[in-house]
Short mmCIF file of C-alpha atoms in Angstrom, two decimals:
data_model
loop_
_atom_site.label_atom_id
_atom_site.label_comp_id
_atom_site.label_asym_id
_atom_site.label_seq_id
_atom_site.Cartn_x
_atom_site.Cartn_y
_atom_site.Cartn_z
CA UNK A 15 0.21 1.65 -9.69
CA UNK A 16 1.55 -2.14 -10.25
CA UNK A 17 3.51 -3.46 -12.28
CA UNK A 18 5.19 -6.04 -11.19
CA UNK A 19 7.73 -7.52 -12.22
CA UNK A 20 10.56 -5.16 -13.39
CA UNK A 21 12.92 -7.49 -13.98
CA UNK A 22 16.64 -6.64 -15.04
CA UNK A 23 16.21 -3.50 -15.56
CA UNK A 24 18.51 -1.68 -13.02
CA UNK A 25 21.63 -3.06 -13.20
CA UNK A 26 24.34 -5.70 -15.67
CA UNK A 27 22.49 -8.69 -15.83
CA UNK A 28 24.29 -11.25 -12.43
CA UNK A 29 22.53 -8.61 -11.35
CA UNK A 30 19.34 -7.55 -12.73
CA UNK A 31 15.72 -9.72 -12.47
CA UNK A 32 16.09 -9.73 -8.73
CA UNK A 33 17.36 -5.25 -8.87
CA UNK A 34 13.87 -5.11 -10.81
CA UNK A 35 11.11 -6.75 -9.52
CA UNK A 36 12.21 -5.14 -6.19
CA UNK A 37 11.91 -1.64 -7.15
CA UNK A 38 8.27 -2.10 -8.42
CA UNK A 39 7.42 -3.44 -5.16
CA UNK A 40 9.61 -0.40 -4.13
CA UNK A 41 6.57 1.43 -5.76
CA UNK A 42 3.81 -0.56 -4.76
CA UNK A 43 4.66 -0.51 -0.89
CA UNK A 44 5.14 2.95 -0.79
CA UNK A 45 1.26 3.37 -2.06
CA UNK A 46 0.11 0.41 -0.96
CA UNK A 47 1.74 2.30 2.68
CA UNK A 48 -0.44 5.53 2.20
CA UNK A 49 -3.58 3.93 1.54
CA UNK A 50 -3.57 1.15 4.71
CA UNK A 51 -2.49 4.67 7.09
CA UNK A 52 -4.90 5.76 5.16
CA UNK A 53 -8.11 4.09 5.89
CA UNK A 54 -7.14 3.78 9.11
CA UNK A 55 -6.48 7.05 9.75
CA UNK A 56 -10.53 7.52 8.87
CA UNK A 57 -10.70 5.18 11.54
CA UNK A 58 -9.21 7.08 14.53
CA UNK A 59 -11.76 8.09 17.12
CA UNK A 60 -9.13 9.06 19.81
CA UNK A 61 -9.90 7.41 23.60
CA UNK A 62 -9.43 9.33 27.12
CA UNK A 63 -7.04 7.51 28.96
CA UNK A 64 -9.15 5.70 31.49
CA UNK A 65 -10.60 2.17 30.71
CA UNK A 66 -14.67 3.12 32.25
CA UNK A 67 -16.48 -0.41 32.34
CA UNK A 68 -19.86 -0.85 31.31
CA UNK A 69 -20.58 -1.47 35.76
CA UNK A 70 -18.99 1.81 36.64
CA UNK A 71 -21.66 3.57 34.26
CA UNK A 72 -24.33 1.08 35.29
CA UNK A 73 -24.03 2.30 38.94
CA UNK A 74 -23.94 6.22 36.82
CA UNK A 75 -25.71 6.19 34.64
CA UNK A 76 -26.87 9.94 35.52
CA UNK A 77 -22.57 10.71 34.48
CA UNK A 78 -22.50 11.69 31.47
CA UNK A 79 -19.33 12.39 31.20
CA UNK A 80 -18.27 9.07 31.98
CA UNK A 81 -21.02 7.69 29.25
CA UNK A 82 -19.25 9.47 26.62
CA UNK A 83 -15.76 7.66 28.01
CA UNK A 84 -17.52 4.48 27.64
CA UNK A 85 -19.33 5.20 24.07
CA UNK A 86 -15.72 6.21 22.89
CA UNK A 87 -14.14 3.53 24.23
CA UNK A 88 -17.21 0.80 22.75
CA UNK A 89 -15.67 2.62 19.13
CA UNK A 90 -12.17 2.54 19.83
CA UNK A 91 -13.21 -1.78 20.10
CA UNK A 92 -15.34 -1.52 16.83
CA UNK A 93 -18.32 -2.08 18.20
CA UNK A 94 -19.69 1.47 17.20
CA UNK A 95 -23.24 0.00 17.92
CA UNK A 96 -22.92 -0.07 21.27
CA UNK A 97 -21.48 3.44 20.69
CA UNK A 98 -24.40 4.50 19.12
CA UNK A 99 -26.77 3.37 22.21
CA UNK A 100 -24.71 5.45 24.65
CA UNK A 101 -24.64 8.01 22.54
CA UNK A 102 -28.13 8.14 22.54
CA UNK A 103 -28.62 7.86 25.44
CA UNK A 104 -26.61 10.69 26.54
CA UNK A 105 -28.61 13.35 24.21
CA UNK A 106 -32.06 12.55 25.42
CA UNK A 107 -30.21 13.32 29.12
CA UNK A 108 -28.53 16.46 27.29
CA UNK A 109 -29.99 17.50 24.02
CA UNK A 110 -26.95 20.59 23.79
CA UNK A 111 -24.70 18.21 24.46
CA UNK A 112 -22.87 19.59 20.59
CA UNK A 113 -19.98 17.84 21.00
CA UNK A 114 -21.51 14.72 22.47
CA UNK A 115 -24.14 15.05 19.22
CA UNK A 116 -20.96 15.25 16.11
CA UNK A 117 -19.67 12.34 17.80
CA UNK A 118 -23.00 10.63 17.81
CA UNK A 119 -23.89 12.04 13.76
CA UNK A 120 -19.71 10.38 13.28
CA UNK A 121 -20.76 7.12 14.16
CA UNK A 122 -23.95 6.79 12.33
CA UNK A 123 -20.95 7.77 9.16
CA UNK A 124 -19.45 5.33 9.83
CA UNK A 125 -22.87 3.36 9.92
CA UNK A 126 -23.57 4.45 6.77
CA UNK A 127 -26.83 4.98 8.38
CA UNK A 128 -26.18 8.30 6.19
CA UNK A 129 -30.13 9.75 6.86
CA UNK A 130 -29.40 9.68 10.27
CA UNK A 131 -26.38 11.33 10.59
CA UNK A 132 -27.22 14.51 8.21
CA UNK A 133 -30.57 14.92 10.63
CA UNK A 134 -28.14 14.82 13.00
CA UNK A 135 -25.05 17.78 11.55
CA UNK A 136 -28.34 19.95 10.39
CA UNK A 137 -29.58 20.18 13.99
CA UNK A 138 -25.81 21.37 15.45
CA UNK A 139 -25.83 23.60 11.76
CA UNK A 140 -28.83 25.65 13.43
CA UNK A 141 -27.04 25.61 16.91
CA UNK A 142 -25.09 28.03 18.80
CA UNK A 143 -22.46 25.34 18.65
CA UNK A 144 -18.51 26.37 17.96
CA UNK A 145 -17.54 27.66 15.25
CA UNK A 146 -14.86 24.50 15.37
CA UNK A 147 -17.40 21.64 15.71
CA UNK A 148 -19.82 23.40 12.99
CA UNK A 149 -16.62 23.60 10.46
CA UNK A 150 -16.59 19.77 11.57
CA UNK A 151 -20.28 18.39 10.52
CA UNK A 152 -19.38 20.79 7.66
CA UNK A 153 -16.79 18.01 7.10
CA UNK A 154 -18.83 15.67 7.18
CA UNK A 155 -20.95 16.62 5.96
CA UNK A 156 -19.22 17.16 2.32
CA UNK A 157 -18.10 13.40 3.06
CA UNK A 158 -21.93 12.29 2.93
CA UNK A 159 -22.00 14.51 -0.15
CA UNK A 160 -19.66 11.94 -1.90
CA UNK A 161 -20.28 9.61 -0.50
CA UNK A 162 -23.77 10.05 -1.85
CA UNK A 163 -23.10 9.44 -4.80
CA UNK A 164 -22.68 7.24 -7.36
CA UNK A 165 -19.69 7.64 -9.04
CA UNK A 166 -16.97 8.61 -8.16
CA UNK A 167 -12.73 10.39 -9.41
CA UNK A 168 -10.14 9.86 -8.06
CA UNK A 169 -6.64 11.57 -9.06
CA UNK A 170 -3.58 11.37 -7.37
CA UNK A 171 -0.44 12.12 -8.74
CA UNK A 172 3.37 12.45 -6.50
CA UNK A 173 7.14 14.26 -7.70
CA UNK A 174 9.79 13.05 -5.84
CA UNK A 175 13.75 12.93 -6.15
CA UNK A 176 15.80 9.91 -5.73
CA UNK A 177 18.89 8.36 -3.78
CA UNK A 178 20.35 4.36 -4.47
CA UNK A 179 23.52 3.35 -3.08
CA UNK A 180 24.27 1.00 -5.16
CA UNK A 181 22.60 1.76 -8.64
CA UNK A 182 23.35 -0.78 -10.76
CA UNK A 183 23.01 -3.76 -8.12
CA UNK A 184 27.07 -4.51 -7.62
CA UNK A 185 28.03 -7.52 -6.35
CA UNK A 186 29.62 -6.23 -2.59
CA UNK A 187 32.05 -8.45 -3.71
CA UNK A 188 33.35 -6.34 -6.07
CA UNK A 189 33.50 -9.71 -7.80
CA UNK A 190 31.33 -12.29 -9.82
CA UNK A 191 30.85 -15.59 -10.99
CA UNK A 192 32.24 -16.85 -14.46
CA UNK A 193 31.61 -20.26 -15.60
CA UNK A 194 32.18 -21.08 -12.02
CA UNK A 195 36.08 -19.31 -11.22
CA UNK A 196 35.61 -15.22 -9.68
CA UNK A 197 36.75 -12.64 -12.09
CA UNK A 198 37.49 -8.90 -10.69
CA UNK A 199 34.38 -6.69 -11.95
CA UNK A 200 36.08 -3.29 -13.11
CA UNK A 201 35.90 -0.20 -11.89
CA UNK A 202 32.81 0.86 -13.87
CA UNK A 203 31.08 -2.29 -13.03
CA UNK A 204 31.31 -1.81 -9.80
CA UNK A 205 28.74 -0.63 -7.04
CA UNK A 206 27.60 3.34 -8.11
CA UNK A 207 25.10 5.69 -6.21
CA UNK A 208 22.42 7.77 -8.24
CA UNK A 209 19.75 9.98 -8.40
CA UNK A 210 16.26 10.18 -9.99
CA UNK A 211 13.59 12.78 -10.56
CA UNK A 212 10.62 10.20 -9.67
CA UNK A 213 6.79 11.44 -11.33
CA UNK A 214 3.51 9.37 -10.97
CA UNK A 215 -0.18 9.76 -12.04
CA UNK A 216 -3.12 8.10 -11.53
CA UNK A 217 -6.66 8.35 -12.34
CA UNK A 218 -8.89 5.70 -10.14
CA UNK A 219 -12.96 5.70 -11.17
CA UNK A 220 -15.60 3.85 -9.10
CA UNK A 221 -19.52 3.07 -9.40
CA UNK A 222 -21.80 1.84 -6.33
CA UNK A 223 -24.72 -0.23 -7.29
CA UNK A 224 -26.05 0.16 -3.56
CA UNK A 225 -28.55 -2.43 -2.33
CA UNK A 226 -28.40 -4.34 0.56
CA UNK A 227 -25.73 -5.61 -0.14
CA UNK A 228 -23.23 -2.29 -2.38
CA UNK A 229 -21.86 -3.99 -5.13
CA UNK A 230 -18.75 -1.76 -7.49
CA UNK A 231 -16.67 -1.88 -10.21
CA UNK A 232 -13.76 0.21 -10.42
CA UNK A 233 -11.62 0.76 -12.76
CA UNK A 234 -7.07 2.59 -12.47
CA UNK A 235 -4.72 4.25 -14.87
CA UNK A 236 -1.10 4.99 -13.15
CA UNK A 237 2.15 6.25 -14.91
CA UNK A 238 4.83 6.08 -14.19
CA UNK A 239 8.71 7.84 -15.15
CA UNK A 240 12.34 8.10 -13.40
CA UNK A 241 14.74 9.39 -14.88
CA UNK A 242 18.20 9.09 -13.28
CA UNK A 243 20.97 11.68 -12.78
CA UNK A 244 24.14 9.66 -14.22
CA UNK A 245 23.22 6.18 -15.04
CA UNK A 246 20.65 6.80 -17.73
CA UNK A 247 20.46 3.39 -18.86
CA UNK A 248 18.39 2.35 -16.17
CA UNK A 249 15.60 5.17 -17.21
CA UNK A 250 12.44 3.87 -16.52
CA UNK A 251 8.32 4.12 -17.31
CA UNK A 252 5.93 2.27 -16.97
CA UNK A 253 1.74 2.51 -17.52
CA UNK A 254 -0.55 0.62 -16.64
CA UNK A 255 -4.84 -0.12 -16.37
CA UNK A 256 -7.00 -2.95 -14.13
CA UNK A 257 -9.75 -2.96 -12.86
CA UNK A 258 -12.50 -5.33 -11.75
CA UNK A 259 -15.79 -6.10 -8.78
CA UNK A 260 -16.54 -5.95 -5.82
CA UNK A 261 -18.42 -8.83 -4.45
CA UNK A 262 -19.86 -9.12 -1.47
CA UNK A 263 -22.22 -11.79 -0.34
CA UNK A 264 -23.01 -13.46 3.54
CA UNK A 265 -19.77 -12.23 4.95
CA UNK A 266 -17.74 -12.55 2.55
CA UNK A 267 -15.44 -9.80 0.10
CA UNK A 268 -15.17 -10.86 -3.33
CA UNK A 269 -12.68 -9.24 -5.91
CA UNK A 270 -11.64 -10.57 -10.23
CA UNK A 271 -9.83 -7.58 -10.62
CA UNK A 272 -7.80 -7.71 -14.42
CA UNK A 273 -4.89 -5.52 -15.78
CA UNK A 274 -2.30 -5.20 -18.78
CA UNK A 275 1.54 -3.02 -17.32
CA UNK A 276 3.66 -1.91 -19.96
CA UNK A 277 7.76 -1.69 -18.88
CA UNK A 278 10.00 0.43 -21.26
CA UNK A 279 13.29 0.36 -20.73
CA UNK A 280 15.23 2.83 -21.78
CA UNK A 281 12.18 3.91 -24.12
CA UNK A 282 12.24 1.05 -25.65
CA UNK A 283 10.00 -1.29 -25.34
CA UNK A 284 11.31 -4.47 -22.58
CA UNK A 285 7.83 -5.44 -21.09
CA UNK A 286 4.63 -6.48 -21.50
CA UNK A 287 2.41 -8.39 -18.84
CA UNK A 288 -0.89 -8.99 -18.11
CA UNK A 289 -2.58 -10.25 -15.38
CA UNK A 290 -5.92 -11.57 -13.00
CA UNK A 291 -6.52 -12.01 -9.53
CA UNK A 292 -9.02 -12.92 -7.20
CA UNK A 293 -9.24 -11.63 -3.98
CA UNK A 294 -11.40 -13.49 -0.90
CA UNK A 295 -11.32 -11.47 2.31
CA UNK A 296 -13.91 -11.81 5.93
CA UNK A 297 -14.10 -9.58 8.61
CA UNK A 298 -14.07 -12.48 11.35
CA UNK A 299 -14.07 -9.00 13.90
CA UNK A 300 -14.58 -5.78 14.06
CA UNK A 301 -11.11 -5.17 14.06
CA UNK A 302 -9.85 -8.78 12.51
CA UNK A 303 -10.04 -8.83 8.64
CA UNK A 304 -8.45 -12.49 7.03
CA UNK A 305 -8.00 -12.64 3.05
CA UNK A 306 -6.64 -14.76 0.24
CA UNK A 307 -5.03 -14.29 -3.37
CA UNK A 308 -4.51 -15.56 -6.20
CA UNK A 309 -2.86 -13.71 -9.43
CA UNK A 310 -1.19 -14.53 -12.74
CA UNK A 311 0.05 -12.71 -15.44
CA UNK A 312 1.51 -13.39 -18.85
CA UNK A 313 5.43 -11.78 -18.56
CA UNK A 314 7.14 -11.65 -22.01
CA UNK A 315 10.02 -10.51 -21.64
CA UNK A 316 11.51 -9.22 -24.98
CA UNK A 317 14.82 -7.79 -26.18
CA UNK A 318 16.12 -4.70 -26.23
CA UNK A 319 19.64 -3.17 -26.68
CA UNK A 320 20.32 -2.60 -23.86
CA UNK A 321 18.64 -6.01 -22.26
CA UNK A 322 20.16 -8.62 -25.63
CA UNK A 323 18.68 -11.22 -22.81
CA UNK A 324 15.47 -10.62 -21.95
CA UNK A 325 13.13 -12.93 -23.72
CA UNK A 326 15.23 -15.79 -21.56
CA UNK A 327 12.77 -14.37 -18.77
CA UNK A 328 9.32 -14.28 -20.96
CA UNK A 329 6.84 -16.66 -19.42
CA UNK A 330 3.94 -16.95 -16.71
CA UNK A 331 4.32 -16.04 -12.93
CA UNK A 332 2.15 -17.34 -10.10
CA UNK A 333 1.71 -16.33 -6.90
CA UNK A 334 -0.38 -17.03 -3.71
CA UNK A 335 -0.56 -15.22 -1.35
CA UNK A 336 -2.87 -15.43 1.88
CA UNK A 337 -2.65 -12.83 5.42
CA UNK A 338 -4.64 -11.07 7.95
CA UNK A 339 -5.35 -6.90 9.33
CA UNK A 340 -5.41 -5.92 12.48
CA UNK A 341 -5.64 -2.29 14.26
CA UNK A 342 -5.49 -3.35 17.06
CA UNK A 343 -5.65 0.43 18.23
CA UNK A 344 -7.84 3.48 16.25
CA UNK A 345 -3.96 4.24 15.83
CA UNK A 346 -2.20 0.92 15.25
CA UNK A 347 -2.46 -1.10 12.29
CA UNK A 348 -0.96 -4.71 11.42
CA UNK A 349 -0.55 -6.44 8.18
CA UNK A 350 0.59 -9.99 8.63
CA UNK A 351 1.26 -12.49 5.32
CA UNK A 352 3.40 -15.08 3.53
CA UNK A 353 3.10 -15.94 -0.09
CA UNK A 354 4.52 -18.31 -2.40
CA UNK A 355 5.22 -17.61 -6.33
CA UNK A 356 5.61 -19.34 -9.06
CA UNK A 357 7.70 -17.79 -12.42
CA UNK A 358 8.19 -20.26 -15.41
CA UNK A 359 10.84 -18.99 -18.27
CA UNK A 360 11.69 -19.52 -21.39
CA UNK A 361 15.62 -19.76 -20.13
CA UNK A 362 15.39 -22.53 -16.90
CA UNK A 363 17.99 -20.34 -15.06
CA UNK A 364 15.66 -17.64 -15.61
CA UNK A 365 12.66 -19.67 -13.55
CA UNK A 366 11.82 -20.05 -10.10
CA UNK A 367 10.28 -20.74 -7.17
CA UNK A 368 9.04 -18.06 -3.97
CA UNK A 369 8.86 -18.06 -0.83
CA UNK A 370 7.91 -14.94 1.43
CA UNK A 371 6.78 -13.76 5.37
CA UNK A 372 5.90 -9.92 5.56
CA UNK A 373 4.78 -8.02 8.89
CA UNK A 374 3.21 -4.52 7.62
CA UNK A 375 3.15 -1.45 10.81
CA UNK A 376 0.98 1.52 9.86
CA UNK A 377 1.07 3.54 13.51
CA UNK A 378 -0.63 7.62 13.25
CA UNK A 379 0.71 10.39 15.20
CA UNK A 380 -1.79 13.09 14.82
CA UNK A 381 -2.41 16.84 13.00
CA UNK A 382 -2.72 13.94 9.81
CA UNK A 383 1.13 12.04 9.94
CA UNK A 384 1.63 8.93 9.70
CA UNK A 385 4.35 6.59 10.21
CA UNK A 386 4.99 2.72 7.90
CA UNK A 387 6.89 -0.11 8.50
CA UNK A 388 7.41 -3.04 6.48
CA UNK A 389 9.65 -5.96 6.81
CA UNK A 390 9.48 -8.75 4.11
CA UNK A 391 11.42 -11.88 3.47
CA UNK A 392 12.29 -13.39 0.30
CA UNK A 393 13.45 -17.05 -0.19
CA UNK A 394 13.93 -17.75 -3.46
CA UNK A 395 15.92 -20.93 -5.53
CA UNK A 396 15.93 -21.10 -9.58
CA UNK A 397 15.09 -25.20 -11.76
CA UNK A 398 18.20 -24.60 -13.21
CA UNK A 399 21.45 -23.79 -13.00
CA UNK A 400 22.47 -21.12 -15.50
CA UNK A 401 26.19 -22.65 -16.57
CA UNK A 402 27.68 -19.42 -17.82
CA UNK A 403 27.89 -18.23 -14.20
CA UNK A 404 27.90 -21.88 -12.10
CA UNK A 405 27.63 -25.14 -12.48
CA UNK A 406 25.59 -24.84 -9.15
CA UNK A 407 21.68 -23.85 -8.34
CA UNK A 408 21.04 -20.79 -7.82
CA UNK A 409 19.57 -19.83 -4.19
CA UNK A 410 19.20 -16.56 -3.08
CA UNK A 411 17.69 -15.22 -0.14
CA UNK A 412 16.96 -11.11 0.49
CA UNK A 413 15.27 -9.18 3.82
CA UNK A 414 13.35 -5.90 2.34
CA UNK A 415 12.95 -3.14 5.19
CA UNK A 416 10.79 -0.63 4.94
CA UNK A 417 10.29 2.87 6.61
CA UNK A 418 8.42 5.86 5.46
CA UNK A 419 6.97 8.36 7.72
CA UNK A 420 4.43 10.89 5.63
CA UNK A 421 2.71 15.10 6.66
CA UNK A 422 -0.45 17.11 5.21
CA UNK A 423 1.51 20.15 4.13
CA UNK A 424 -1.33 22.27 5.48
CA UNK A 425 1.18 22.32 8.63
CA UNK A 426 3.76 24.40 6.94
CA UNK A 427 0.98 26.10 5.37
CA UNK A 428 -2.51 26.36 4.25
CA UNK A 429 -3.28 26.89 1.81
CA UNK A 430 -1.16 23.55 0.45
CA UNK A 431 -4.54 21.39 1.21
CA UNK A 432 -4.49 17.32 -0.24
CA UNK A 433 -0.96 17.96 -0.41
CA UNK A 434 1.19 15.36 1.53
CA UNK A 435 5.12 14.50 1.86
CA UNK A 436 6.49 11.49 3.09
CA UNK A 437 10.19 10.66 3.56
CA UNK A 438 10.62 6.88 2.72
CA UNK A 439 14.10 5.07 3.03
CA UNK A 440 14.57 1.33 2.10
CA UNK A 441 17.10 -1.40 3.01
CA UNK A 442 17.28 -4.03 0.40
CA UNK A 443 19.99 -6.70 1.49
CA UNK A 444 20.83 -10.37 -0.17
CA UNK A 445 22.86 -13.44 0.02
CA UNK A 446 23.35 -15.73 -1.59
CA UNK A 447 24.46 -18.77 -2.56
CA UNK A 448 26.94 -17.24 -6.21
CA UNK A 449 28.90 -13.61 -5.65
CA UNK A 450 27.12 -12.33 -9.14
CA UNK A 451 23.56 -12.36 -6.79
CA UNK A 452 25.76 -10.86 -3.37
CA UNK A 453 24.24 -7.44 -3.30
CA UNK A 454 22.55 -4.98 -0.65
CA UNK A 455 21.47 -1.11 -1.88
CA UNK A 456 19.60 1.55 0.67
CA UNK A 457 17.60 4.09 -1.07
CA UNK A 458 16.45 7.13 0.25
CA UNK A 459 13.52 9.51 -1.31
CA UNK A 460 11.30 12.02 -1.17
CA UNK A 461 8.25 12.83 -2.73
CA UNK A 462 4.99 16.19 -2.06
CA UNK A 463 2.24 13.65 -3.84
CA UNK A 464 -1.06 15.49 -4.44
CA UNK A 465 -5.30 13.31 -4.39
CA UNK A 466 -8.50 15.12 -5.42
CA UNK A 467 -11.00 13.56 -5.94
CA UNK A 468 -15.23 13.64 -6.52
#
């Protein structure tokens, strides 16, 4: 679910825009981190601790264990075709090595040679292989059956609990500017912590068209709801729908997409957003992908009984980003990005430019567990001063730090297949030249999510 500009929902007018935008980014990052971890997990293969050189293999061609270790290192480097050749050579000399054949079938699956992979897996099942090898072979056969289907459905749901130590985004100084003069905040307007119950759900559909250069279409529908315990005026709902195509050719993948978001604050519609995006990516190395993305949003903010100046933020928003994704090892994945945003608004004081830079890292911990972290710097410069606050132009510098730990709940109880538990922490710290917008918040979340797909 990707509802990007939830501006001005989560605080008093002085700090609202930054905090609402941050709220939506929090959900996007959490989902993005889990997705990246899942993608990395799918590619993970545990390698032997000692590096084997090709010269060693040439000197000892009959040492099958050495050859298999070398194949695993080829997998680690992303040389899947080379690993397939090495494993095939081992199986010619020793066709009864069932674990080697299972690894060979897994490599063929990764190469999208589904017919060959299925053939090897059925050889394993037809033999008296160890029970755990048979079980893993059956699991791969299910994956192959799923891959052969042209249309895929995915259902996701998450339920959890959150805590913020500055839910209303109050100034850290307990003061705000009014006509350029500092005013002490009333006790009710100072930092207030709060808890919330969070629910998120989504439905995804993809259709593969196959061919030598596979193409696919996709559609996603999402819903988010956050119910506050104390500050009920900040109850939030969001609906989203999006769709697009993934087109491949000449080594590139081009993904045009479009969508619609609707955001409600305390049961009243606050934002309707229509957006379009275009993403271009290319895998320049087996483990390195470069990408660029452009996005336009038509943000139609509305006034509500709680937010009287919402329409001031109505206007287009343009985002441009460049990034890279690097799988450093089967367990480690890094992401890097730089971005530029241009936000237009009916009230010029709400229009701004943003430059950003971010890095994220995902570590697979084994047994389905993962740790995902990210640090993002955001630098906002506003077009005009809001003279009701100050005649000085507004400049905000923020750092957003995220830490997310996830684990399959089957580690606690085997019947909980498909359920994942996550614990998250986010630190948002912003410094501004205006007292109103200097604030910080720590958010803690605990979620249980379920994924089902065919």
